[in-house]
Amino acid sequence: MSLNIGYFFNNVDISVQIDDPPSQQPTLVTLNRKDNLSNIHEEDWVLNKILDHDTLYLTKNSNPDWKFLNELRKLDYGRIINFNGIKTAKRRAFEMKECKITEFGAEGCQKGNIEFNSNEDWMMKTNLIFTSNINVENLVKFGITVGKSQNKKLKFETNSTYRYTEYGKASLEFSKYLEPTREFIDAVKDAINSGDAEEFKQITEEFGQFIPNEVILGGRAYYEGHKVLKEQTEENAINGTIDVNAGPSENKIGNEVMVSNGMTKYRQQECAKLIGGPQPDNLENFDEAAWAKSLKDFRQWDCIEFKDPISIFQLLDKTLHNQVIKFLGKRIHYSKIEDYSCTFEKLGEPFMYELSNIPSHISKIMQNQDADCDLFATVIDAEGVKKDTFNCQILSPTKGKPSLIIHCIQEDFKKRDCKLKIGWMVIGYYTDLNFILTDFDVQLNIIKKNFNVTSNTQPMQNRALLDLEYNSFIRKSPCIGIPVLKKLDSTNNSLVIGHHFFNVQEESKIGSYTYSCCLQKKIYVDLPEFTFNILVISNYPDTEAYGISPFERQKILSKAREIFNNRIIRSNSSTKLKPKYVSLYITGENNYCPIFLKQKANKVKYKPIKYTICNNVSCICKNESVKENLKYSYFDPKPG
């Protein structure tokens, strides 16, 4: 009679003889029915077929078991990357349901040298992301900020070289087989309900920043070649170590430090590092052949390469994924400052600056409707002509590339050759959540006010209340506005749309005020059809990069300082100029005459524009001029 294992009670003990390896003396151990006998399938084996008297003979399975490897190396846990290495998150973000495993043969063994000559390159290669699909920008988006970790300043004097031997044993692809755990899903929902974006930072600290699409398992042994580091300024990095954490084995490189003239110079010792295989107490008598032989057992494999990492938020279901995108708000996809020379030849005729050099990956993002991207632009006169003011608008046709409409506002028009500094940026949602793993303190929003012309109403000015609360006791969120036109022709090519923001104290709201003037006719005219885009900066990592400032503050600067700044600017040429994104802000609702802003090298000025030839007594240019209650909002993001 055949006796199935399942017929035994849980408290029945079985003596098992483990023959591993067969050449050694067999080991007898006792297993309880409750123990994990995952490799014994009751429907396939009957007890009397594998029992010899009272001994059950088992041998280790030589075929890689992805479930075992997943539990051993915590492959379905998120990872956290920083300057010092990669670590496994504390809490499990996913559950691996299946896995595609591909074993390597001789092609998995390779020897070579790894060279690096920059901080970013060093981080990428010592942090086990060696795939060609990963670049420095992708490392930064996963939380690495070069020069902002404990090793704040690290410069390489000479190239460094690793000699390595690598045994790639298998590839595990599993991202499409991952299901978010209930605790991860609940943590994301709780963060959204809290209304606090910082909760997402806590999630990445607990569940990780990313998880790879694919992991290469095996072992790697490599020796560090000669390296001299030129500069090391962070004190706690002296006599320190650099960790390379690849699972349970942590390997370190020791440093030898020499200090000279306030600069820390040191020579790094040559040292081997091991990933995978048995970890010896020291590497002085390292036997590479024995270590390589140990890797025949898949239980000795470790992660030697993380390929194509993605954000842990990217694998949420579509509904929750979109909620995260909307909650975290918009980000700056791209910003750039360019020099350009142009000529204004005719009165009222603008200079058109086509944005033809948008990088292809940014252009692709802009075409994605889910990203809901918008352009903002600013311009400054590099030559600083005293009486000329420049205005920038966006032309965004339904088909074709966007352009900047740049007008030169002059009291008396003269043909002029200009040297301009043009700044522009693309702002939208990141539908690929890989890009927003660390900048949770960024809070950008865009409000769009559409002004449609009808036969009955076409006013010269427009006031609108924004869905923004005003509170004089808290820091105000600066607003930056720019007009966007769908078409440009003879009916509107000489029109300049101006604006300012104001607070409505009675309703505790912020309002916008727009108007239009015709440079060709030198009069204020009815507003054309356009969209007024308003960028609201509620928070930004660099608190000095945005705000609302009174013009009076600039007057505090002494004349000597202004002269000094001007000399510095002249001596350094126009390459040091950097245009800010600015808008006028008035602390009240009174009717004022139109005011344009003019940026100079070291300050922002305001300039009321009145046309003496205007005979319309009700024209907005007849409103009173104002010198009080004027401020300007500004935003000065880093290009990139």
mmCIF file of C-alpha atoms in Angstrom, residues 448-454 457-459 461-462 483-485 527-533:
data_model
loop_
_atom_site.group_PDB
_atom_site.id
_atom_site.type_symbol
_atom_site.label_atom_id
_atom_site.label_comp_id
_atom_site.label_asym_id
_atom_site.label_seq_id
_atom_site.Cartn_x
_atom_site.Cartn_y
_atom_site.Cartn_z
ATOM 1 C CA LYS A 448 -5.743 79.150 -16.804
ATOM 2 C CA LYS A 449 -8.126 82.017 -17.521
ATOM 3 C CA ASN A 450 -9.594 81.902 -21.023
ATOM 4 C CA PHE A 451 -10.683 85.217 -22.530
ATOM 5 C CA ASN A 452 -13.042 84.644 -25.443
ATOM 6 C CA VAL A 453 -14.048 87.547 -27.673
ATOM 7 C CA THR A 454 -17.726 87.874 -28.525
ATOM 8 C CA THR A 457 -18.316 92.070 -25.124
ATOM 9 C CA GLN A 458 -14.733 92.926 -25.874
ATOM 10 C CA PRO A 459 -13.481 95.034 -22.959
ATOM 11 C CA GLN A 461 -9.504 95.388 -19.377
ATOM 12 C CA ASN A 462 -10.431 92.295 -17.446
ATOM 13 C CA PRO A 483 -0.532 85.562 -22.075
ATOM 14 C CA VAL A 484 -0.894 82.699 -24.553
ATOM 15 C CA LEU A 485 -2.264 83.235 -28.079
ATOM 16 C CA LEU A 527 -8.370 92.687 -25.359
ATOM 17 C CA PRO A 528 -7.917 90.026 -28.048
ATOM 18 C CA GLU A 529 -8.772 86.364 -27.615
ATOM 19 C CA PHE A 530 -6.140 84.724 -25.441
ATOM 20 C CA THR A 531 -5.508 82.538 -22.405
ATOM 21 C CA PHE A 532 -3.888 83.995 -19.330
ATOM 22 C CA ASN A 533 -1.715 81.346 -17.692
#
